[in-house]
Coordinates of C-alpha atoms and ligand atoms in Angstrom, one line a residue:
Chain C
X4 CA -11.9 22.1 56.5
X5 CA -12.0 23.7 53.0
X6 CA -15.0 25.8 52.3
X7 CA -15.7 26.7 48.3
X8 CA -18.3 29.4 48.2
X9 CA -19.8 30.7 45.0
X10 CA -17.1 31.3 42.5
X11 CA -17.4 32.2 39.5
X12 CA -14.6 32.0 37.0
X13 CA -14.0 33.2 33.6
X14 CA -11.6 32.8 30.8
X15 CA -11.4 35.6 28.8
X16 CA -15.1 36.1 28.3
X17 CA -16.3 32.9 28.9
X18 CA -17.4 32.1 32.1
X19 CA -16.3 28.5 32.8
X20 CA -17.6 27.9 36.4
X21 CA -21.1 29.4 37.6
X22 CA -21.4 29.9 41.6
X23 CA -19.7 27.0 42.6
X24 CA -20.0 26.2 46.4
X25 CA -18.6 22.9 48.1
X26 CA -17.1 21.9 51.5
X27 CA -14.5 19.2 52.1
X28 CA -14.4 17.5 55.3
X29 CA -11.2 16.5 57.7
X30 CA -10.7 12.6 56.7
X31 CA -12.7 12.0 53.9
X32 CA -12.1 11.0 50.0
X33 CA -14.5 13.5 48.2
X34 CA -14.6 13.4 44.4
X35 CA -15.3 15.7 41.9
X36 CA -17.0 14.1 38.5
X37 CA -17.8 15.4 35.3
X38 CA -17.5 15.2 31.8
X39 CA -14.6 16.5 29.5
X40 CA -14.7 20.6 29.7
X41 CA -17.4 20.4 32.7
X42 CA -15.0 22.7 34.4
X43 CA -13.1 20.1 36.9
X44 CA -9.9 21.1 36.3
X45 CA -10.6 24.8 36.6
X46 CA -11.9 24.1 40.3
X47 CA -8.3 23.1 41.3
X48 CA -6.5 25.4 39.5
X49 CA -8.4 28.1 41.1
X50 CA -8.3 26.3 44.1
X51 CA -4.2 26.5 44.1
X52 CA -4.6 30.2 42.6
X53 CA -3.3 29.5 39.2
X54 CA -7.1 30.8 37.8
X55 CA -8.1 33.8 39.7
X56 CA -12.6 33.6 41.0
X57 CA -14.3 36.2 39.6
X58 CA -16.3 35.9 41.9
X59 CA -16.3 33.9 45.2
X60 CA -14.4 32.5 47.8
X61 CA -11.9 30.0 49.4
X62 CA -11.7 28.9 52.8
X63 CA -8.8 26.6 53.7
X64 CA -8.8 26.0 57.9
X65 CA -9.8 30.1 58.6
X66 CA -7.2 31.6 56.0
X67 CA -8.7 32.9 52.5
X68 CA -6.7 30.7 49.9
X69 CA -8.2 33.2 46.9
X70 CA -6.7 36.2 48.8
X71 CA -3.0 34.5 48.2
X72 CA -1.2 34.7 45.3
X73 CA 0.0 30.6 43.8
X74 CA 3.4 30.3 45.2
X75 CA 2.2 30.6 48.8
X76 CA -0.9 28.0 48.4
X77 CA 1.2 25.1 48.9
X78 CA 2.7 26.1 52.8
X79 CA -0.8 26.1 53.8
X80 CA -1.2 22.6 53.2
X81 CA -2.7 22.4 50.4
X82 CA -1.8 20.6 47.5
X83 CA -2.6 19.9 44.0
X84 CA -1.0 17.5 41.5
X85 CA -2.3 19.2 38.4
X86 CA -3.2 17.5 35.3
X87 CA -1.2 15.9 32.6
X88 CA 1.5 15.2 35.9
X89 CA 3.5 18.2 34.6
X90 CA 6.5 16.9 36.0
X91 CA 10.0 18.4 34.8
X92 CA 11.0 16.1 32.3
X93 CA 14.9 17.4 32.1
X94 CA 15.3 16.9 36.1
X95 CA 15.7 13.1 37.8
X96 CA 13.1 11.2 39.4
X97 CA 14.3 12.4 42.6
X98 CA 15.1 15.9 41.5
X99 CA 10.8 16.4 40.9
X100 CA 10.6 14.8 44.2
X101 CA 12.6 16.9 46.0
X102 CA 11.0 20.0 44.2
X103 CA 7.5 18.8 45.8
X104 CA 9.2 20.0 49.3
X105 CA 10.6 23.3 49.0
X106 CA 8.1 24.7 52.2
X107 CA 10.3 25.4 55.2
X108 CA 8.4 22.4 57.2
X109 CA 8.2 19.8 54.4
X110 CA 12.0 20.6 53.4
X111 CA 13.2 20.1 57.3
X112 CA 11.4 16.4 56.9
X113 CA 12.5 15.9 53.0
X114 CA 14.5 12.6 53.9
X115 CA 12.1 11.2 56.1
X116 CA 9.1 11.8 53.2
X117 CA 11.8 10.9 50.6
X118 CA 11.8 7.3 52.3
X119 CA 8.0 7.5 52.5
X120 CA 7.4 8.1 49.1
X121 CA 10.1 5.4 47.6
X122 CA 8.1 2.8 50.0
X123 CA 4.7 3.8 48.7
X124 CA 6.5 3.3 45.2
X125 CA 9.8 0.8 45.3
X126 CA 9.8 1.4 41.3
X127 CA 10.7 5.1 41.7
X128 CA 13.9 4.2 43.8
X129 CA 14.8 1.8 41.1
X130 CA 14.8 4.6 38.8
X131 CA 15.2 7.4 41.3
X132 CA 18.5 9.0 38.6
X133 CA 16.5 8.8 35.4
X134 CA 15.0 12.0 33.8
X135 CA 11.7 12.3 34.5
X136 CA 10.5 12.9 30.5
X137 CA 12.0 9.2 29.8
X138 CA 9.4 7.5 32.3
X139 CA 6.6 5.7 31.1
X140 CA 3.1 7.1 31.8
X141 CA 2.4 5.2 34.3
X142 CA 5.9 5.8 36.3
X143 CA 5.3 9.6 35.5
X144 CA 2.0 9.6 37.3
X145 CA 3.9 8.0 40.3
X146 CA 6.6 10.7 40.3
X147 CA 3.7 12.8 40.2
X148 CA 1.8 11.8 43.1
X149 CA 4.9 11.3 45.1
X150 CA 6.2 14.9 44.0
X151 CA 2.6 15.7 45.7
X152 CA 3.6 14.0 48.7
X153 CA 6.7 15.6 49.4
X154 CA 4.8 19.1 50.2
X155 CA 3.4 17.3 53.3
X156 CA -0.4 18.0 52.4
X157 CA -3.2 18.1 54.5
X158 CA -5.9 17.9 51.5
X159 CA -4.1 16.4 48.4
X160 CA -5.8 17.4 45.1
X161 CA -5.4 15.1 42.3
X162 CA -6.6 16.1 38.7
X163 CA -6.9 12.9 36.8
X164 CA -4.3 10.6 38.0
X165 CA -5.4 7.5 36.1
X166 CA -5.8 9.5 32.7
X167 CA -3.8 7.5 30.1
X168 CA -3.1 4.6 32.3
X169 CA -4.3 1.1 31.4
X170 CA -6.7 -0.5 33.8
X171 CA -4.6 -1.9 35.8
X172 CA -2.6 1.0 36.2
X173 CA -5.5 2.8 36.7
X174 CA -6.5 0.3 39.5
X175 CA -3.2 0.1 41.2
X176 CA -3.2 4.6 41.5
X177 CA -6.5 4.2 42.9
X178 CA -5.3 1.8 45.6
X179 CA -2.4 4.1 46.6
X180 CA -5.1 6.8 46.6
X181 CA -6.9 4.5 49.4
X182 CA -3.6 3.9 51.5
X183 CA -2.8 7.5 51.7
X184 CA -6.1 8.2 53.0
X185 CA -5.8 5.8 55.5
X186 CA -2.6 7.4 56.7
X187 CA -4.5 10.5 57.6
X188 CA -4.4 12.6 54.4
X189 CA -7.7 14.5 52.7
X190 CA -8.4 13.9 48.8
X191 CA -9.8 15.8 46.6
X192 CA -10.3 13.4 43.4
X193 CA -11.2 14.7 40.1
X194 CA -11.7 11.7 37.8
X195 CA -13.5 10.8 34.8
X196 CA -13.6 7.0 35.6
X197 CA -16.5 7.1 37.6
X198 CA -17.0 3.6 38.3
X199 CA -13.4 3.3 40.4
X200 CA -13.9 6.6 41.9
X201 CA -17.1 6.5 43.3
X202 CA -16.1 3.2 44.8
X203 CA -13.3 5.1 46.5
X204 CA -15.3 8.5 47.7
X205 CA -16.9 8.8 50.7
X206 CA -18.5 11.8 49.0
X207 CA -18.8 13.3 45.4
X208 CA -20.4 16.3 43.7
X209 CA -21.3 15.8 40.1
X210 CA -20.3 18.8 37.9
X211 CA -22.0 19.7 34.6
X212 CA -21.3 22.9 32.3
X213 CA -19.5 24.5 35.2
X214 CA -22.1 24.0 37.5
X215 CA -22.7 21.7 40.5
X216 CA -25.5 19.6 39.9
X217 CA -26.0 16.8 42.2
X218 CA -24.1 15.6 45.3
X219 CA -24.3 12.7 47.8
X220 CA -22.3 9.8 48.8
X221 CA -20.8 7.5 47.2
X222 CA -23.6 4.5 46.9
X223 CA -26.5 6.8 46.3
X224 CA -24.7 8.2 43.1
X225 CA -24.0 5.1 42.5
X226 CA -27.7 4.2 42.4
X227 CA -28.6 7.6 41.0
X228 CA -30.7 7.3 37.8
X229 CA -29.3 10.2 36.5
X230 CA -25.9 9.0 37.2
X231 CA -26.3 5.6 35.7
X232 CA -27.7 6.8 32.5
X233 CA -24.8 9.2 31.7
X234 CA -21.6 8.6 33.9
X235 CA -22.0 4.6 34.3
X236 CA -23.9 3.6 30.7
X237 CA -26.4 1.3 32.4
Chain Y
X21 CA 52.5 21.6 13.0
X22 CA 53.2 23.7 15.7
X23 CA 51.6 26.6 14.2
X24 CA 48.5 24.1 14.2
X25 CA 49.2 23.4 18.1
X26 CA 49.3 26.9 18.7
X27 CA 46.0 27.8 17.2
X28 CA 44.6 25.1 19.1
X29 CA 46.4 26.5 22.3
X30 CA 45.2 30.0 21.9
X31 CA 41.4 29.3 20.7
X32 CA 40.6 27.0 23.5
X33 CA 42.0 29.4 25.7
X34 CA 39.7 32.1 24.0
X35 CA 37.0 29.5 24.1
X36 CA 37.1 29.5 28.0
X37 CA 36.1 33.1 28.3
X38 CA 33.7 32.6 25.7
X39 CA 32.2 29.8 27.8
X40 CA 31.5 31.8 30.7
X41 CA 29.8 34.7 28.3
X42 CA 27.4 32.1 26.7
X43 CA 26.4 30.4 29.9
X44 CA 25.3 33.8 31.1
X45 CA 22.9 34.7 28.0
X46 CA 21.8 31.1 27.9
X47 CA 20.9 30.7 31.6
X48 CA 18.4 33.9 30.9
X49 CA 17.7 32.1 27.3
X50 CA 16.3 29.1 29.6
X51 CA 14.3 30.9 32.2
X52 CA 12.8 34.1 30.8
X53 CA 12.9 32.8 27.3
X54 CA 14.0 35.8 25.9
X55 CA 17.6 36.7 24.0
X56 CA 19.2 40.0 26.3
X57 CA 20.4 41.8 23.4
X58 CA 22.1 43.8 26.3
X59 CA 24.4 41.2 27.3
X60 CA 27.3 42.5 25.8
X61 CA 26.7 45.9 27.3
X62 CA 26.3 44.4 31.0
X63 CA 29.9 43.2 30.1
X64 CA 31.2 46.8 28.9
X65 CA 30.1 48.4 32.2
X66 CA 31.4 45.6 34.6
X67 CA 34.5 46.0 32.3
X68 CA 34.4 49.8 33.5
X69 CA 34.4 48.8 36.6
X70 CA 37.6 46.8 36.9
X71 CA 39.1 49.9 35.2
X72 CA 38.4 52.3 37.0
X73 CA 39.3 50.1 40.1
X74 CA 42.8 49.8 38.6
X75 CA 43.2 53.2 37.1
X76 CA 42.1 55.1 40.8
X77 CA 43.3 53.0 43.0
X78 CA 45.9 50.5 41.5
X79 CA 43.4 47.1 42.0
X80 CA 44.5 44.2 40.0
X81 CA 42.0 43.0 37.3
X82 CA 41.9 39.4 39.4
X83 CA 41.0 40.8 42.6
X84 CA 37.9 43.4 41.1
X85 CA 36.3 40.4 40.4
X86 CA 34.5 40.6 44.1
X87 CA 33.2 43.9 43.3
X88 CA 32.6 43.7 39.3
X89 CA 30.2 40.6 39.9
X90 CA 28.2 41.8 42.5
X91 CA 27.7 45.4 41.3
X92 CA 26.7 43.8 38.0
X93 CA 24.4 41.2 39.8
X94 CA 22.7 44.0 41.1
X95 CA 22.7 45.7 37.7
X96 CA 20.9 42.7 36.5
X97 CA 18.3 42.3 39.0
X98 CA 17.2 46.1 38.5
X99 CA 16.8 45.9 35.1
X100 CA 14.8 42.4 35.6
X101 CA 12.7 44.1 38.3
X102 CA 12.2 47.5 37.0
X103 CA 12.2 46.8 33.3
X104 CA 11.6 43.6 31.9
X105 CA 8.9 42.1 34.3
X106 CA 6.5 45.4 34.4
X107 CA 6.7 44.8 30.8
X108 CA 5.1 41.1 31.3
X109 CA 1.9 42.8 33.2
X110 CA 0.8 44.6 30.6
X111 CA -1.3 42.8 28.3
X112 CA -1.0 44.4 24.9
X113 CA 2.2 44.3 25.1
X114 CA 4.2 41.1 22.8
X115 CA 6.7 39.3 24.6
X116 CA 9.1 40.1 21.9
X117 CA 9.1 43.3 23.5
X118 CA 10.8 42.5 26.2
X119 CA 13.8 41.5 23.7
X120 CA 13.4 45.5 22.2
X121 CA 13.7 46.3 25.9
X122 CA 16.9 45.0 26.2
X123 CA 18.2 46.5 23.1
X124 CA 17.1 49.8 24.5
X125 CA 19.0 48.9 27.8
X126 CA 22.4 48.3 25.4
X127 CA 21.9 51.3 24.7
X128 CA 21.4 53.1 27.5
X129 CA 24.3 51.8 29.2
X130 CA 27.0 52.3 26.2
X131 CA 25.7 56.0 26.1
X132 CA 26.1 56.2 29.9
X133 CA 29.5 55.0 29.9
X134 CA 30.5 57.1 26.7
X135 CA 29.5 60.1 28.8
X136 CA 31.3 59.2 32.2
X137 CA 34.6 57.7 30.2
X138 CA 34.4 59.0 26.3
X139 CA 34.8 56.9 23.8
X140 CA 38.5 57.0 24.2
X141 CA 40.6 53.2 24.7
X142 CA 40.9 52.7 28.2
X143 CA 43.2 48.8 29.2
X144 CA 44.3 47.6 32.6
X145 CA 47.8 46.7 31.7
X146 CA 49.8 45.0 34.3
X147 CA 53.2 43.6 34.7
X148 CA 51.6 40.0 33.7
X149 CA 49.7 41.2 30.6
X150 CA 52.1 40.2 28.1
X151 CA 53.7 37.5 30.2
X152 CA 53.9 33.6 28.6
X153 CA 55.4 30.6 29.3
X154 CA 56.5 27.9 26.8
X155 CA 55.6 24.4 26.5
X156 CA 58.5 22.9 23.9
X157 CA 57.4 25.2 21.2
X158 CA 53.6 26.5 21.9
X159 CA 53.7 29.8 23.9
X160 CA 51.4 29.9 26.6
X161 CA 49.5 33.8 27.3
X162 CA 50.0 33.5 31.6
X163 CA 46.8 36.1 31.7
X164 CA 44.6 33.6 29.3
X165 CA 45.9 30.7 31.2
X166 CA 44.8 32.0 35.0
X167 CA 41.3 32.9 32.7
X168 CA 41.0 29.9 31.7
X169 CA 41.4 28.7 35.3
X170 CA 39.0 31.1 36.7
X171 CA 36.5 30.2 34.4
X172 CA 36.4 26.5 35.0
X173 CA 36.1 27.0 38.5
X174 CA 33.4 29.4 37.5
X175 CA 31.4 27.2 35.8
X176 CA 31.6 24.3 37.8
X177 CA 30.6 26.5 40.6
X178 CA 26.9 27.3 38.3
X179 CA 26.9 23.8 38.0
X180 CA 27.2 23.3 41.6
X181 CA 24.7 26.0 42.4
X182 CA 22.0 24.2 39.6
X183 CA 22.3 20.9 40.8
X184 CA 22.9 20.8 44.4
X185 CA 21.1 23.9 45.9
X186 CA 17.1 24.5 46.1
X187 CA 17.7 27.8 44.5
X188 CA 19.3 26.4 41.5
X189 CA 17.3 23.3 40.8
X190 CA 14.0 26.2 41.1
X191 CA 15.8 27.7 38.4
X192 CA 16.0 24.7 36.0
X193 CA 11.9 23.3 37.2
X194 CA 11.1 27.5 35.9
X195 CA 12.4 27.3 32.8
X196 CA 11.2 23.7 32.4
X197 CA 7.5 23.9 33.4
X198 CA 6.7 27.8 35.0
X199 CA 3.5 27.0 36.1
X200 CA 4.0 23.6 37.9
X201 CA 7.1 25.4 39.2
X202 CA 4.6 28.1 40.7
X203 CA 2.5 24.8 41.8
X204 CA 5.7 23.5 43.9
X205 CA 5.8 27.1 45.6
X206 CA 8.6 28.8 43.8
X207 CA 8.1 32.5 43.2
X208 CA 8.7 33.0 39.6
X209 CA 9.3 36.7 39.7
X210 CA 12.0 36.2 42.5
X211 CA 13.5 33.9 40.4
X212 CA 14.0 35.7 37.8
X213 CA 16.0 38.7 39.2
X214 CA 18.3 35.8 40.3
X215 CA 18.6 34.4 36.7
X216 CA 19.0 38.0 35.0
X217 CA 21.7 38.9 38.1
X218 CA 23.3 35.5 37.8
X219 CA 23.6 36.1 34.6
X220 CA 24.8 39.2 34.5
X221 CA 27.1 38.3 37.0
X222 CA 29.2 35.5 34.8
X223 CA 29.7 37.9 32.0
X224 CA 30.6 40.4 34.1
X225 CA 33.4 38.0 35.5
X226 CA 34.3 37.1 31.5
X227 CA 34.4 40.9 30.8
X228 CA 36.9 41.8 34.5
X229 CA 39.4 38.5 33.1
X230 CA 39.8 40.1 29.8
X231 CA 40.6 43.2 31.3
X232 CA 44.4 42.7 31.5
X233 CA 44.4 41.7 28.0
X234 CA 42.1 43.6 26.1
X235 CA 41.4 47.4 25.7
X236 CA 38.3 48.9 26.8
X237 CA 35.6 51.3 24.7
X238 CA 31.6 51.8 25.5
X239 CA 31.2 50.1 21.7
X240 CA 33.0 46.9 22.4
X241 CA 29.7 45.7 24.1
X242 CA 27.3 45.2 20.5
X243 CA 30.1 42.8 19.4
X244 CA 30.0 40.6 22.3
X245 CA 26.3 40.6 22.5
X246 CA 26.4 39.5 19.1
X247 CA 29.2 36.9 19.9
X248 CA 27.0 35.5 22.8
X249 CA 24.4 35.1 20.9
X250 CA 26.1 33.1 18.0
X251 CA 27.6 30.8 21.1
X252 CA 24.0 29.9 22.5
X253 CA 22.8 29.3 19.2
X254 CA 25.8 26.6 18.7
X255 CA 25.3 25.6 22.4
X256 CA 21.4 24.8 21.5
X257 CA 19.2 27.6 22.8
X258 CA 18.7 27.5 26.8
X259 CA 21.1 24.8 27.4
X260 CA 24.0 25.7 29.9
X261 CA 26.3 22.5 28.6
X262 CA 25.5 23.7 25.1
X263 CA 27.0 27.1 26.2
X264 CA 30.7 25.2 26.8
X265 CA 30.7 23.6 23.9
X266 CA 29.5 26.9 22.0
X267 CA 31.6 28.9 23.3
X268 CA 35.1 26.7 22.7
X269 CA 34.2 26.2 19.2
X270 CA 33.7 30.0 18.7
X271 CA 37.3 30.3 20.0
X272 CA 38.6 27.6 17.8
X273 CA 37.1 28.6 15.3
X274 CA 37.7 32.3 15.1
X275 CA 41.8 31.4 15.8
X276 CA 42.2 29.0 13.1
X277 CA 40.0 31.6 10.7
X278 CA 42.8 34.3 11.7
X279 CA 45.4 31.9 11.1
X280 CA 44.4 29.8 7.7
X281 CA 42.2 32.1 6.4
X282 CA 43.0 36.2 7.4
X283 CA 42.9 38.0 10.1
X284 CA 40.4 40.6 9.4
X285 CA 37.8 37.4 8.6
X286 CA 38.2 36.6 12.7
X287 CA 35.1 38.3 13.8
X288 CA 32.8 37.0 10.3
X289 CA 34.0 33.4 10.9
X290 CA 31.5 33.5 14.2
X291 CA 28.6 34.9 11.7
X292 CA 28.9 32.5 8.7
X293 CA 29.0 29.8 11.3
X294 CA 26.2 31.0 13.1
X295 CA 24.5 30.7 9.6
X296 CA 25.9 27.1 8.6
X297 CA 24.8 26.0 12.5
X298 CA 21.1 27.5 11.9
X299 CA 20.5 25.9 8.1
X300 CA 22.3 22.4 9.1
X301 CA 22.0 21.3 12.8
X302 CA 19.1 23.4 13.9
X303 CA 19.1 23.4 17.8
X304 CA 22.7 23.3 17.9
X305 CA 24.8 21.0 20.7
X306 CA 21.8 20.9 23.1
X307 CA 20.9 17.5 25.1
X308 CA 24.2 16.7 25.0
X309 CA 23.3 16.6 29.0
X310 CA 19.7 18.2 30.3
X311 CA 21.3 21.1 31.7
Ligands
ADP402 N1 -6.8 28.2 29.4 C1 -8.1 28.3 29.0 N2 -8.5 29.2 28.2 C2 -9.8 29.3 27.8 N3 -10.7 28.4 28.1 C3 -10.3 27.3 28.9 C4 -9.0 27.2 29.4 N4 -8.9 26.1 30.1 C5 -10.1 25.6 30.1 N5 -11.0 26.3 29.3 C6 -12.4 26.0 29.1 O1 -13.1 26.0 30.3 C7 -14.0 24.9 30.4 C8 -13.7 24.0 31.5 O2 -12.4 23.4 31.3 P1 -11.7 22.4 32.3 O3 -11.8 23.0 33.7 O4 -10.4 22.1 31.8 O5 -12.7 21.1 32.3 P2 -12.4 19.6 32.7 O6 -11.2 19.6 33.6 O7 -13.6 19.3 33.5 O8 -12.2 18.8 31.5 C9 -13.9 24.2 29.0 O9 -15.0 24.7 28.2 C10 -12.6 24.6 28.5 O10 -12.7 24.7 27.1
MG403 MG1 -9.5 18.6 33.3

């Protein structure tokens, strides 16, 4: 469904990711892990062509997503709830939502996702006129996955979602990542917490100093030694 | 107390027009996050405009508003395209030059005008220039009155626009997050031209309602750049509400300075302001509302 092959990306003169290649498949909840600064984030941001590859290329259903400039990613299909929720703090709950579907399809089905979203999260209906930089952090991750929603994706990129929350927070995104799945959509999970996420993922690659460096399912990671020792601390 | 009446009367009507200049500069303020030191000039040349529609072909002021506001629009969104955003490609280059650009466009455009129109006064008078009416003892200016009108409708119009329409509220996610904006699928560069030509376009309208009032020379624009600027700094840099409130207390205060205090101190009462506002409410009227 989305094919990542070799890239290379730099900041300045730093290379931050060396010939990363990785598939995701129709369905599936596949996870990206690694530590702080392992270069997770800079996959999805060059994924959704806010970094440009060096080197490298992106495959999204046949069309080259690293031939298209940012603004156009998001009509394919594809899209990414970046880190740190970077909602627009002077606009209303439902403002941010509504910005999440300004694509010609997703904007023709707005009211119909609109109803979607407030059902996945009754607490952003409740507070569906407050600004969105007076929410709580747990609230602004909602508006944040539901602003996500709104574009209609096919393979929804989350960076971090439960960053910041408390466990239970934490807990209660990961279950709303699990029902969205069900209802047909692809994730693409970048996440710190690797206990929750690899109970989530069908699949995950494990990302070290920009480079991927082991992959499998969810249970053999899980049972990895490698894993254990420095993602799980057993 | 009448004379007090009638300074409020005439500075709120000021304030109006005043209103719609600020809103303009600010709305780029927000976006672009750069001061158009041109601003003023944009409203010389769409003032030229509604002359010369009067002077050759007998157009009222009130109606050259459908042609001063979308020549200037497009004014806008040429030198936004052609002028300002090359600038942002080219790394060496500081942002703040983008503010020296617009000081070059000021120019550009006062010179052009001086050389089409000379520096002479040019004014659009009509039979309702000097018209008033009287309410008990406060003389109402008819001209400043239908301004006044035109301007609210104006700005509740933007208001409209920013709130209710996709175009608008892409407007307010740029300015308030550009690259989650670019994330949502908005095309930062294309919005852009529409800020610079919007904005352009509201003081373009405040420049064609003074015409009936005011006279007309290519130099007249430096002032009301600098009079816009002192009204966004009131208003709370970027903020469009801020811009109202800026701008009416720029008329008030300028008509009760050229009635208490002198008339020759109307035009430095907006500068020592501008200096009082900057040393003791730093970030002005803003988040008054999020607009
Ligand atoms: N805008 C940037 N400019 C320079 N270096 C950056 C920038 N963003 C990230 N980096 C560097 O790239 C590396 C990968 O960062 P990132 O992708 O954010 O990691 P992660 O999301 O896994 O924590 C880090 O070493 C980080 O310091
Ligand atoms: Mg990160």
């Amino acid at each position: 469904m989305l094919k990542v092959e070799g890239l290379n990306v730099f900041y300045g003169d730093m290379q931050a990711l060396w010939d990363v290649s990785f598939e995701v498949r129709p369905k599936e909840v596949l996870v990206l892990l690694g530590a702080n600064g392992a270069g997770k984030s800079t996959i999805l941001r060059t994924l959704s062509g806010l970094s440009c590859a060096a080197e490298g290329s992106v495959t999204f259903n046949g069309v080259r997503l690293d031939q298209i400039p940012a603004d156009k990613i998001i009509q394919h299909g594809l899209v990414h709830v970046p880190e740190g929720r970077r909602l627009f703090p002077d606009m209303t709950v439902e403002e941010n939502l509504i910005m999440g579907s300004l694509a010609p399809e997703p904007k023709r089905r707005r009211q119909k996702t609109l109803e979607r979203v407030y059902g996945l999260f009754p607490r952003l209906r409740e507070r569906m006129g407050q600004y969105a930089g007076t929410l709580s952090g747990g609230e602004q991750q909602m508006v944040a996955v539901g602003r996500g929603l709104m574009g209609l994706p096919k393979i929804l990129m989350l960076d971090e979602p439960s960053l910041g929350l408390s466990p239970l927070l934490a807990q209660e995104i990961f279950k709303i990542i699990r029902l969205i799945n069900s209802e047909g959509v692809t994730i693409l999970l970048v996440e710190q917490n690797v206990k929750q996420s690899l109970k989530v993922c069908n699949r995950a690659y494990v990302l070290e100093n920009g480079r991927i460096t082991l992959s499998g399912t969810g249970e053999q990671l899980s049972s990895n030694d490698h894993v254990k020792q420095a993602y799980l601390g057993i | 107390m009448d004379l007090f009446l009638q300074t409020l009367v005439s500075g709120f009507l000021k304030g109006g027009l005043y209103a719609l200049i600020g809103m303009g500069m600010t709305l780029i303020m927000g976006v672009m996050g750069i001061i158009n030191l041109a601003h003023g000039q944009i409203m010389m040349v769409g003032m030229y405009i509604t002359y010369s529609l009067f002077a050759l072909y007998g157009v009222d002021p009130y109606l050259s508003l459908f042609v001063s506001m979308p020549a200037i629009f497009v004014l806008g969104v040429t030198i936004q395209k052609y002028l300002l955003n090359p600038l942002l490609r080219a790394e060496t280059i500081l942002p703040e030059n983008q503010v020296l650009m617009t000081v070059g466009v000021g120019m550009v455009l006062t010179e052009v005008m001086r050389f089409i129109f000379t520096s002479d006064y040019k004014s659009a008078r009509t039979s309702y220039s000097n018209a008033t009416f009287f309410l008990g003892e406060i003389s109402f200016s008819v001209p400043l009155v239908i301004d006044l009108f035109i301007a609210i409708m104006m700005t509740v119009a933007l208001f409209l626009f920013l709130v209710k329409t996709d175009t608008g509220k892409s407007i307010r996610a740029t300015a308030q997050d550009k690259e989650a904006a670019s994330l949502m699928g908005i095309n930062a560069e294309r919005i852009t031209y529409i800020t610079f030509g919007l904005g352009s376009a509201l003081v373009a309208a405040a420049g064609t309602l003074l015409m009936p009032i005011f006279y007309l020379f290519p130099d007249i624009g430096g002032p009301f750049t600098r009079k816009a600027f002192v009204i966004c700094v009131l208003g709370g840099l970027g903020s469009t509400v801020g811009a109202i409130f800026g701008g009416i207390t720029l008329g008030l205060a300028e008509a009760f300075g050229a009635t208490y205090v002198a008339m020759e101190f109307e035009d430095m009462i907006g500068l020592v302001m501008f200096i009082l506002v900057l040393l003791f409410l730093p970030g002005g009227f803003k988040r008054i509302t999020k607009i």
